[in-house]
C-alpha cells in the first residue's frame, strides 16, 4: 500500500535505520522514543544516512526533503494516530517489549500489523500479550539497516496469512530480500551466526590465535566483510551474550553454551564498539 503510516518505536541505531528505509520507500513515518534527546539523536542518524545516500547520488535534494517531510516524531506511542504498521525496535527485554505491544495494540488500525524487530524473543509470547495475536509478526532487520539486504520475517503461532503478506510486501518495498523463519530461538540468521561468534570467543580463550589472527583467518579464509570478533564487537557483546543465552536455554542443547570469556567481558562492561572496548579497543 502506498503512503502507509509506519510507526517505529525506538530511535536507536536499529529504529532510526528502519525509519530511514521506510521513508525512502515512500511511507509516512512516526518515530517514537521516550525522551526528546533520544528522538533528536534518531533524527540525526536518519539525516546522516540521507547524507550518505546523497553523496552516492542515490537520493536527490527534492527526494530527501520530501522524505523528511513525511517524518514526524513523538515521545509517546499514544500520541500517534491511524497507524497501518507498528514496528517495535526497543531494548531486548521481554517485559518492555510486551508493554510497547500493548501500546501499539491501542493505536494500530484494525487490520494493521504489529511487528517486532526482536532478534531472540519468541514472537508467539509477545503476540499473546495483545488482543490480536493474528496481527503480530517478527520483522528482523540486520545492522546496519540501510546497508544490509535481508529482513527475516517470523510468523508466530497465531500470525495470519494477511499479516504475513502485508509485512513481506512492506519489507520488499523497502528494497529488502525476505526470508521466512519459524518462531524458534535465534530464528535463521542468529541460529547460525551466534554459534560462530561464540566459537570465535572460545578460540581466543583457548589461545588458538590472537584476535587479529582469528578475524583475519575468517575474513580472508571465508570471504566475510568482518572477522567474527570484530562483528561481535559491532553487534555488541551484551547482545551476543543475550542471544546465546536465549538459544542455550530455549534449545536446551549444551552446544549453545555461551563462552565464559564473552560472559566475563560483558561483566566487565566491555560491550564492544558502543562502550569503547570489547575484543578490541575503540576511539570515542
Ligand atoms: N544509510 C545509507 N547508506 C549507508 C549508511 C546509512 N546509514 N551507512 C553506510 N551506508 C553505505 C555507504 O555509503 C557505503 O555505500 P557504497 O557501498 O555505495 O560506497 C556502504 O553503505 C558501506 O558503508 P561503509 O563504506 O561506511 O562501510 P564498509 O564498507 O566499511 O562496510 C559494513 C561496513 C557494511 C558494516 C560491513 O563491514 C559489513 O557488512 N559488516 C558485516 C555486517 C553484518 O554482518 N551485519 C549483520 C549483523 S547480525 C544482525 O544484525 C542480526 C542480529 O540480530 C544480531
mmCIF file of C-alpha atoms and ligand atoms in Angstrom:
data_model
loop_
_atom_site.group_PDB
_atom_site.id
_atom_site.type_symbol
_atom_site.label_atom_id
_atom_site.label_comp_id
_atom_site.label_asym_id
_atom_site.label_seq_id
_atom_site.Cartn_x
_atom_site.Cartn_y
_atom_site.Cartn_z
ATOM 1 C CA UNK A 1 0.000 0.000 0.000
ATOM 2 C CA UNK A 2 1.498 3.364 -0.982
ATOM 3 C CA UNK A 3 1.797 6.017 1.720
ATOM 4 C CA UNK A 4 1.436 3.562 4.594
ATOM 5 C CA UNK A 5 1.729 5.122 8.031
ATOM 6 C CA UNK A 6 4.571 3.278 9.770
ATOM 7 C CA UNK A 7 5.170 3.862 13.475
ATOM 8 C CA UNK A 8 8.679 2.960 14.639
ATOM 9 C CA UNK A 9 9.096 2.659 18.419
ATOM 10 C CA UNK A 10 12.735 3.124 19.489
ATOM 11 C CA UNK A 11 15.005 5.711 17.853
ATOM 12 C CA UNK A 12 18.286 3.872 18.440
ATOM 13 C CA UNK A 13 20.520 2.559 15.680
ATOM 14 C CA UNK A 14 18.005 -0.081 14.546
ATOM 15 C CA UNK A 15 14.880 2.075 14.914
ATOM 16 C CA UNK A 16 16.429 5.038 13.086
ATOM 17 C CA UNK A 17 17.638 2.710 10.316
ATOM 18 C CA UNK A 18 14.152 1.206 9.937
ATOM 19 C CA UNK A 19 12.607 4.688 9.858
ATOM 20 C CA UNK A 20 15.144 5.728 7.191
ATOM 21 C CA UNK A 21 14.354 2.834 4.833
ATOM 22 C CA UNK A 22 10.594 3.285 5.414
ATOM 23 C CA UNK A 23 10.880 6.989 4.471
ATOM 24 C CA UNK A 24 12.850 6.169 1.319
ATOM 25 C CA UNK A 25 10.147 3.604 0.473
ATOM 26 C CA UNK A 26 7.581 6.444 0.491
ATOM 27 C CA UNK A 27 5.949 5.716 3.844
ATOM 28 C CA UNK A 28 4.727 8.318 6.286
ATOM 29 C CA UNK A 29 6.816 7.608 9.403
ATOM 30 C CA UNK A 30 6.252 8.404 13.073
ATOM 31 C CA UNK A 31 9.389 7.863 15.149
ATOM 32 C CA UNK A 32 8.858 7.491 18.884
ATOM 33 C CA UNK A 33 11.275 7.297 21.790
ATOM 34 C CA UNK A 34 10.759 8.028 25.465
ATOM 35 C CA UNK A 35 12.993 11.118 25.694
ATOM 36 C CA UNK A 36 13.422 14.177 23.458
ATOM 37 C CA UNK A 37 17.191 13.730 23.160
ATOM 38 C CA UNK A 38 16.793 10.091 22.042
ATOM 39 C CA UNK A 39 14.361 11.205 19.330
ATOM 40 C CA UNK A 40 16.708 14.008 18.236
ATOM 41 C CA UNK A 41 19.616 11.569 18.063
ATOM 42 C CA UNK A 42 17.476 9.238 15.937
ATOM 43 C CA UNK A 43 16.618 12.061 13.534
ATOM 44 C CA UNK A 44 20.345 12.907 13.383
ATOM 45 C CA UNK A 45 21.081 9.307 12.377
ATOM 46 C CA UNK A 46 18.465 9.463 9.622
ATOM 47 C CA UNK A 47 19.885 12.762 8.324
ATOM 48 C CA UNK A 48 23.405 11.277 8.345
ATOM 49 C CA UNK A 49 22.100 8.252 6.418
ATOM 50 C CA UNK A 50 20.443 10.538 3.851
ATOM 51 C CA UNK A 51 23.705 12.488 3.524
ATOM 52 C CA UNK A 52 25.479 9.229 2.613
ATOM 53 C CA UNK A 53 22.822 8.432 0.022
ATOM 54 C CA UNK A 54 23.101 11.989 -1.388
ATOM 55 C CA UNK A 55 26.877 11.655 -1.659
ATOM 56 C CA UNK A 56 26.449 8.416 -3.621
ATOM 57 C CA UNK A 57 23.860 10.054 -5.916
ATOM 58 C CA UNK A 58 21.198 7.626 -4.646
ATOM 59 C CA UNK A 59 18.922 10.388 -3.298
ATOM 60 C CA UNK A 60 18.419 13.889 -4.682
ATOM 61 C CA UNK A 61 17.669 17.038 -2.677
ATOM 62 C CA UNK A 62 13.959 17.017 -3.593
ATOM 63 C CA UNK A 63 13.526 13.362 -2.569
ATOM 64 C CA UNK A 64 15.385 13.993 0.698
ATOM 65 C CA UNK A 65 13.249 16.960 1.569
ATOM 66 C CA UNK A 66 10.053 15.037 0.668
ATOM 67 C CA UNK A 67 11.205 12.104 2.833
ATOM 68 C CA UNK A 68 11.948 14.381 5.803
ATOM 69 C CA UNK A 69 8.523 15.979 5.255
ATOM 70 C CA UNK A 70 6.938 12.538 5.817
ATOM 71 C CA UNK A 71 8.690 12.158 9.185
ATOM 72 C CA UNK A 72 7.092 13.093 12.484
ATOM 73 C CA UNK A 73 8.470 12.486 15.958
ATOM 74 C CA UNK A 74 6.834 11.879 19.338
ATOM 75 C CA UNK A 75 7.796 10.877 22.855
ATOM 76 C CA UNK A 76 4.745 8.654 23.462
ATOM 77 C CA UNK A 77 3.077 5.992 21.326
ATOM 78 C CA UNK A 78 -0.378 7.144 22.498
ATOM 79 C CA UNK A 79 0.167 10.495 20.718
ATOM 80 C CA UNK A 80 0.272 8.800 17.311
ATOM 81 C CA UNK A 81 -2.925 8.067 15.367
ATOM 82 C CA UNK A 82 -4.101 5.901 12.459
ATOM 83 C CA UNK A 83 -1.120 3.628 12.201
ATOM 84 C CA UNK A 84 -1.004 0.950 9.491
ATOM 85 C CA UNK A 85 2.144 -0.836 10.657
ATOM 86 C CA UNK A 86 3.776 -0.513 14.080
ATOM 87 C CA UNK A 87 7.385 -1.688 14.287
ATOM 88 C CA UNK A 88 8.918 -2.106 17.734
ATOM 89 C CA UNK A 89 12.709 -1.680 17.953
ATOM 90 C CA UNK A 90 13.311 -1.136 21.668
ATOM 91 C CA UNK A 91 15.711 -2.854 24.074
ATOM 92 C CA UNK A 92 15.749 -6.694 24.095
ATOM 93 C CA UNK A 93 13.731 -7.010 27.272
ATOM 94 C CA UNK A 94 10.563 -9.067 27.122
ATOM 95 C CA UNK A 95 8.620 -7.036 29.679
ATOM 96 C CA UNK A 96 9.470 -3.742 27.949
ATOM 97 C CA UNK A 97 8.517 -5.189 24.558
ATOM 98 C CA UNK A 98 5.211 -6.523 25.876
ATOM 99 C CA UNK A 99 4.390 -3.066 27.257
ATOM 100 C CA UNK A 100 5.153 -1.481 23.878
ATOM 101 C CA UNK A 101 2.922 -4.047 22.177
ATOM 102 C CA UNK A 102 0.021 -3.202 24.454
ATOM 103 C CA UNK A 103 0.516 0.449 23.444
ATOM 104 C CA UNK A 104 0.720 -0.483 19.758
ATOM 105 C CA UNK A 105 -2.454 -2.522 20.141
ATOM 106 C CA UNK A 106 -4.234 0.721 21.046
ATOM 107 C CA UNK A 107 -3.020 2.846 18.087
ATOM 108 C CA UNK A 108 -2.669 0.480 15.113
ATOM 109 C CA UNK A 109 -5.794 0.457 12.938
ATOM 110 C CA UNK A 110 -7.958 -2.668 12.754
ATOM 111 C CA UNK A 111 -6.425 -4.834 10.028
ATOM 112 C CA UNK A 112 -2.955 -3.299 10.632
ATOM 113 C CA UNK A 113 0.289 -5.034 11.544
ATOM 114 C CA UNK A 114 2.199 -5.100 14.858
ATOM 115 C CA UNK A 115 5.798 -6.079 14.121
ATOM 116 C CA UNK A 116 8.788 -6.632 16.377
ATOM 117 C CA UNK A 117 12.419 -6.299 15.365
ATOM 118 C CA UNK A 118 13.443 -8.701 18.137
ATOM 119 C CA UNK A 119 16.493 -10.866 17.453
ATOM 120 C CA UNK A 120 15.618 -13.517 20.008
ATOM 121 C CA UNK A 121 12.366 -13.144 21.935
ATOM 122 C CA UNK A 122 9.577 -15.543 20.810
ATOM 123 C CA UNK A 123 7.012 -13.776 18.603
ATOM 124 C CA UNK A 124 4.298 -16.087 19.934
ATOM 125 C CA UNK A 125 4.875 -14.871 23.501
ATOM 126 C CA UNK A 126 4.893 -11.187 22.521
ATOM 127 C CA UNK A 127 1.699 -11.787 20.476
ATOM 128 C CA UNK A 128 -0.055 -13.353 23.460
ATOM 129 C CA UNK A 129 0.253 -10.045 25.340
ATOM 130 C CA UNK A 130 -2.016 -8.309 22.774
ATOM 131 C CA UNK A 131 -5.711 -8.613 21.924
ATOM 132 C CA UNK A 132 -4.860 -9.535 18.326
ATOM 133 C CA UNK A 133 -2.094 -12.156 18.125
ATOM 134 C CA UNK A 134 -3.015 -12.779 14.469
ATOM 135 C CA UNK A 135 -1.664 -9.285 13.636
ATOM 136 C CA UNK A 136 1.705 -9.798 15.379
ATOM 137 C CA UNK A 137 4.814 -10.808 13.432
ATOM 138 C CA UNK A 138 8.615 -10.684 13.611
ATOM 139 C CA UNK A 139 10.350 -8.298 11.205
ATOM 140 C CA UNK A 140 14.030 -8.776 11.952
ATOM 141 C CA UNK A 141 16.278 -6.223 10.237
ATOM 142 C CA UNK A 142 20.055 -6.589 10.168
ATOM 143 C CA UNK A 143 22.522 -3.948 11.365
ATOM 144 C CA UNK A 144 23.249 -1.513 9.671
ATOM 145 C CA UNK A 145 19.653 -1.497 8.413
ATOM 146 C CA UNK A 146 20.103 0.819 5.386
ATOM 147 C CA UNK A 147 23.009 -1.286 4.101
ATOM 148 C CA UNK A 148 22.012 -4.873 4.835
ATOM 149 C CA UNK A 149 19.863 -6.584 2.222
ATOM 150 C CA UNK A 150 17.968 -9.009 4.450
ATOM 151 C CA UNK A 151 14.803 -8.969 6.520
ATOM 152 C CA UNK A 152 13.816 -12.147 8.348
ATOM 153 C CA UNK A 153 10.056 -12.425 8.702
ATOM 154 C CA UNK A 154 8.986 -14.655 11.574
ATOM 155 C CA UNK A 155 5.477 -15.999 11.922
ATOM 156 C CA UNK A 156 4.221 -16.613 15.452
ATOM 157 C CA UNK A 157 1.843 -19.486 16.178
ATOM 158 C CA UNK A 158 -1.202 -17.272 15.504
ATOM 159 C CA UNK A 159 0.117 -14.916 12.749
ATOM 160 C CA UNK A 160 -2.428 -14.671 9.906
ATOM 161 C CA UNK A 161 -1.594 -15.017 6.214
ATOM 162 C CA UNK A 162 -2.788 -11.440 5.680
ATOM 163 C CA UNK A 163 -0.345 -10.105 8.296
ATOM 164 C CA UNK A 164 2.460 -12.121 6.713
ATOM 165 C CA UNK A 165 1.721 -10.864 3.186
ATOM 166 C CA UNK A 166 1.496 -7.200 4.269
ATOM 167 C CA UNK A 167 4.760 -7.440 6.184
ATOM 168 C CA UNK A 168 6.541 -9.133 3.340
ATOM 169 C CA UNK A 169 5.263 -6.530 0.863
ATOM 170 C CA UNK A 170 6.445 -3.656 3.098
ATOM 171 C CA UNK A 171 9.932 -5.172 3.501
ATOM 172 C CA UNK A 172 10.169 -5.609 -0.272
ATOM 173 C CA UNK A 173 9.102 -2.009 -0.840
ATOM 174 C CA UNK A 174 11.986 -1.059 1.468
ATOM 175 C CA UNK A 175 14.241 -2.803 -1.046
ATOM 176 C CA UNK A 176 14.898 -5.820 1.160
ATOM 177 C CA UNK A 177 15.028 -9.515 0.384
ATOM 178 C CA UNK A 178 12.788 -11.522 2.697
ATOM 179 C CA UNK A 179 13.372 -14.932 4.212
ATOM 180 C CA UNK A 180 10.706 -16.571 6.338
ATOM 181 C CA UNK A 181 11.611 -18.294 9.584
ATOM 182 C CA UNK A 182 9.700 -20.366 12.092
ATOM 183 C CA UNK A 183 9.471 -18.961 15.602
ATOM 184 C CA UNK A 184 12.322 -20.904 17.241
ATOM 185 C CA UNK A 185 15.223 -19.417 19.260
ATOM 186 C CA UNK A 186 17.627 -17.408 17.092
ATOM 187 C CA UNK A 187 15.402 -17.706 14.004
ATOM 188 C CA UNK A 188 17.645 -18.428 10.976
ATOM 189 C CA UNK A 189 20.428 -15.802 10.996
ATOM 190 C CA UNK A 190 21.307 -15.843 14.675
ATOM 191 C CA UNK A 191 20.840 -19.623 14.971
ATOM 192 C CA UNK A 192 23.825 -19.935 12.651
ATOM 193 C CA UNK A 193 25.717 -16.671 13.277
ATOM 194 C CA UNK A 194 25.805 -16.620 17.092
ATOM 195 C CA UNK A 195 27.423 -20.089 17.468
ATOM 196 C CA UNK A 196 30.141 -18.898 15.068
ATOM 197 C CA UNK A 197 30.809 -15.722 17.089
ATOM 198 C CA UNK A 198 30.696 -17.728 20.333
ATOM 199 C CA UNK A 199 33.134 -20.285 18.890
ATOM 200 C CA UNK A 200 35.494 -17.455 17.911
ATOM 201 C CA UNK A 201 35.427 -16.324 21.564
ATOM 202 C CA UNK A 202 36.285 -19.911 22.633
ATOM 203 C CA UNK A 203 39.132 -19.955 20.091
ATOM 204 C CA UNK A 204 40.501 -16.736 21.606
ATOM 205 C CA UNK A 205 40.043 -18.011 25.173
ATOM 206 C CA UNK A 206 41.914 -21.226 24.337
ATOM 207 C CA UNK A 207 44.746 -19.272 22.719
ATOM 208 C CA UNK A 208 44.188 -20.806 19.290
ATOM 209 C CA UNK A 209 45.288 -17.479 17.837
ATOM 210 C CA UNK A 210 45.239 -13.772 18.602
ATOM 211 C CA UNK A 211 42.039 -11.793 17.988
ATOM 212 C CA UNK A 212 43.646 -10.405 14.830
ATOM 213 C CA UNK A 213 44.634 -13.905 13.635
ATOM 214 C CA UNK A 214 41.144 -15.300 14.235
ATOM 215 C CA UNK A 215 39.498 -12.383 12.418
ATOM 216 C CA UNK A 216 41.962 -12.374 9.532
ATOM 217 C CA UNK A 217 41.568 -16.146 9.133
ATOM 218 C CA UNK A 218 37.789 -15.863 8.819
ATOM 219 C CA UNK A 219 37.832 -12.670 6.731
ATOM 220 C CA UNK A 220 40.295 -13.862 4.148
ATOM 221 C CA UNK A 221 39.631 -17.576 4.507
ATOM 222 C CA UNK A 222 35.848 -17.379 4.118
ATOM 223 C CA UNK A 223 35.393 -14.019 2.374
ATOM 224 C CA UNK A 224 33.482 -12.192 5.097
ATOM 225 C CA UNK A 225 33.435 -8.385 5.415
ATOM 226 C CA UNK A 226 34.392 -8.551 9.100
ATOM 227 C CA UNK A 227 36.018 -11.198 11.267
ATOM 228 C CA UNK A 228 33.779 -12.826 13.927
ATOM 229 C CA UNK A 229 35.302 -10.988 16.920
ATOM 230 C CA UNK A 230 35.096 -7.677 15.077
ATOM 231 C CA UNK A 231 31.468 -8.469 14.176
ATOM 232 C CA UNK A 232 30.673 -9.429 17.791
ATOM 233 C CA UNK A 233 32.057 -6.038 18.909
ATOM 234 C CA UNK A 234 29.951 -4.363 16.184
ATOM 235 C CA UNK A 235 26.727 -6.122 17.261
ATOM 236 C CA UNK A 236 27.515 -5.577 20.973
ATOM 237 C CA UNK A 237 28.901 -8.306 23.256
ATOM 238 C CA UNK A 238 25.934 -7.894 25.630
ATOM 239 C CA UNK A 239 23.567 -8.561 22.717
ATOM 240 C CA UNK A 240 25.596 -11.554 21.524
ATOM 241 C CA UNK A 241 25.597 -12.999 25.058
ATOM 242 C CA UNK A 242 21.866 -12.360 25.434
ATOM 243 C CA UNK A 243 21.027 -14.174 22.184
ATOM 244 C CA UNK A 244 23.443 -17.029 23.009
ATOM 245 C CA UNK A 245 21.753 -17.437 26.412
ATOM 246 C CA UNK A 246 18.254 -17.430 24.855
ATOM 247 C CA UNK A 247 19.387 -20.134 22.404
ATOM 248 C CA UNK A 248 21.102 -22.187 25.130
ATOM 249 C CA UNK A 249 18.011 -22.091 27.339
ATOM 250 C CA UNK A 250 15.421 -22.310 24.560
ATOM 251 C CA UNK A 251 17.027 -25.150 22.611
ATOM 252 C CA UNK A 252 18.356 -26.921 25.714
ATOM 253 C CA UNK A 253 21.486 -28.170 23.957
ATOM 254 C CA UNK A 254 24.917 -27.702 25.640
ATOM 255 C CA UNK A 255 26.466 -26.958 22.246
ATOM 256 C CA UNK A 256 25.000 -23.432 22.540
ATOM 257 C CA UNK A 257 26.595 -22.670 25.946
ATOM 258 C CA UNK A 258 27.917 -19.090 25.987
ATOM 259 C CA UNK A 259 31.715 -18.771 26.135
ATOM 260 C CA UNK A 260 32.970 -17.797 29.649
ATOM 261 C CA UNK A 261 35.281 -15.179 28.112
ATOM 262 C CA UNK A 262 32.281 -13.496 26.454
ATOM 263 C CA UNK A 263 30.443 -13.534 29.770
ATOM 264 C CA UNK A 264 33.474 -12.084 31.577
ATOM 265 C CA UNK A 265 33.819 -9.212 29.079
ATOM 266 C CA UNK A 266 30.144 -8.357 29.493
ATOM 267 C CA UNK A 267 30.538 -8.490 33.297
ATOM 268 C CA UNK A 268 33.418 -6.009 32.909
ATOM 269 C CA UNK A 269 31.204 -3.636 30.906
ATOM 270 C CA UNK A 270 33.206 -4.323 27.738
ATOM 271 C CA UNK A 271 30.292 -4.351 25.300
ATOM 272 C CA UNK A 272 32.302 -3.766 22.118
ATOM 273 C CA UNK A 273 32.250 -0.684 19.913
ATOM 274 C CA UNK A 274 29.484 1.108 21.789
ATOM 275 C CA UNK A 275 31.408 1.081 25.099
ATOM 276 C CA UNK A 276 34.846 1.682 23.568
ATOM 277 C CA UNK A 277 36.187 -1.760 24.459
ATOM 278 C CA UNK A 278 35.361 -5.359 23.590
ATOM 279 C CA UNK A 279 37.699 -7.795 21.878
ATOM 280 C CA UNK A 280 39.322 -4.613 20.535
ATOM 281 C CA UNK A 281 39.544 -1.052 21.829
ATOM 282 C CA UNK A 282 37.935 1.868 20.005
ATOM 283 C CA UNK A 283 38.469 5.615 19.984
ATOM 284 C CA UNK A 284 35.378 7.552 21.084
HETATM 285 N N1 LIG B 1 22.427 4.927 5.126
HETATM 286 C C1 LIG B 1 22.675 4.756 3.813
HETATM 287 N N2 LIG B 1 23.822 4.232 3.322
HETATM 288 C C2 LIG B 1 24.752 3.864 4.198
HETATM 289 C C3 LIG B 1 24.565 4.017 5.593
HETATM 290 C C4 LIG B 1 23.333 4.580 6.044
HETATM 291 N N3 LIG B 1 23.054 4.743 7.335
HETATM 292 N N4 LIG B 1 25.683 3.561 6.213
HETATM 293 C C5 LIG B 1 26.524 3.147 5.254
HETATM 294 N N5 LIG B 1 25.979 3.341 4.040
HETATM 295 C C6 LIG B 1 26.547 2.980 2.748
HETATM 296 C C7 LIG B 1 27.847 3.698 2.489
HETATM 297 O O1 LIG B 1 27.623 4.953 1.870
HETATM 298 C C8 LIG B 1 28.564 2.734 1.563
HETATM 299 O O2 LIG B 1 28.000 2.868 0.251
HETATM 300 P P1 LIG B 1 28.803 2.358 -1.076
HETATM 301 O O3 LIG B 1 28.972 0.858 -0.929
HETATM 302 O O4 LIG B 1 27.864 2.730 -2.191
HETATM 303 O O5 LIG B 1 30.110 3.085 -1.047
HETATM 304 C C9 LIG B 1 28.123 1.352 2.081
HETATM 305 O O6 LIG B 1 26.888 1.589 2.789
HETATM 306 C C10 LIG B 1 29.142 0.723 3.017
HETATM 307 O O7 LIG B 1 29.411 1.635 4.078
HETATM 308 P P2 LIG B 1 30.877 1.983 4.612
HETATM 309 O O8 LIG B 1 31.822 2.246 3.471
HETATM 310 O O9 LIG B 1 30.750 3.010 5.680
HETATM 311 O O10 LIG B 1 31.274 0.692 5.356
HETATM 312 P P3 LIG B 1 32.171 -0.559 4.977
HETATM 313 O O11 LIG B 1 32.359 -0.777 3.538
HETATM 314 O O12 LIG B 1 33.343 -0.467 5.887
HETATM 315 O O13 LIG B 1 31.186 -1.717 5.496
HETATM 316 C C11 LIG B 1 29.703 -2.798 6.916
HETATM 317 C C12 LIG B 1 30.635 -1.648 6.772
HETATM 318 C C13 LIG B 1 28.512 -2.638 5.969
HETATM 319 C C14 LIG B 1 29.164 -2.750 8.358
HETATM 320 C C15 LIG B 1 30.451 -4.135 6.596
HETATM 321 O O14 LIG B 1 31.610 -4.233 7.356
HETATM 322 C C16 LIG B 1 29.610 -5.337 6.856
HETATM 323 O O15 LIG B 1 28.783 -5.732 6.037
HETATM 324 N N6 LIG B 1 29.813 -5.982 8.035
HETATM 325 C C17 LIG B 1 29.012 -7.107 8.436
HETATM 326 C C18 LIG B 1 27.707 -6.595 8.987
HETATM 327 C C19 LIG B 1 26.809 -7.710 9.426
HETATM 328 O O16 LIG B 1 27.091 -8.880 9.320
HETATM 329 N N7 LIG B 1 25.651 -7.309 9.965
HETATM 330 C C20 LIG B 1 24.687 -8.241 10.464
HETATM 331 C C21 LIG B 1 24.906 -8.395 11.900
HETATM 332 S S1 LIG B 1 23.782 -9.597 12.546
HETATM 333 C C22 LIG B 1 22.424 -8.731 12.895
HETATM 334 O O17 LIG B 1 22.301 -7.558 12.689
HETATM 335 C C23 LIG B 1 21.332 -9.534 13.487
HETATM 336 C C24 LIG B 1 21.288 -9.624 14.946
HETATM 337 O O18 LIG B 1 20.207 -9.825 15.457
HETATM 338 C C25 LIG B 1 22.482 -9.587 15.797
#
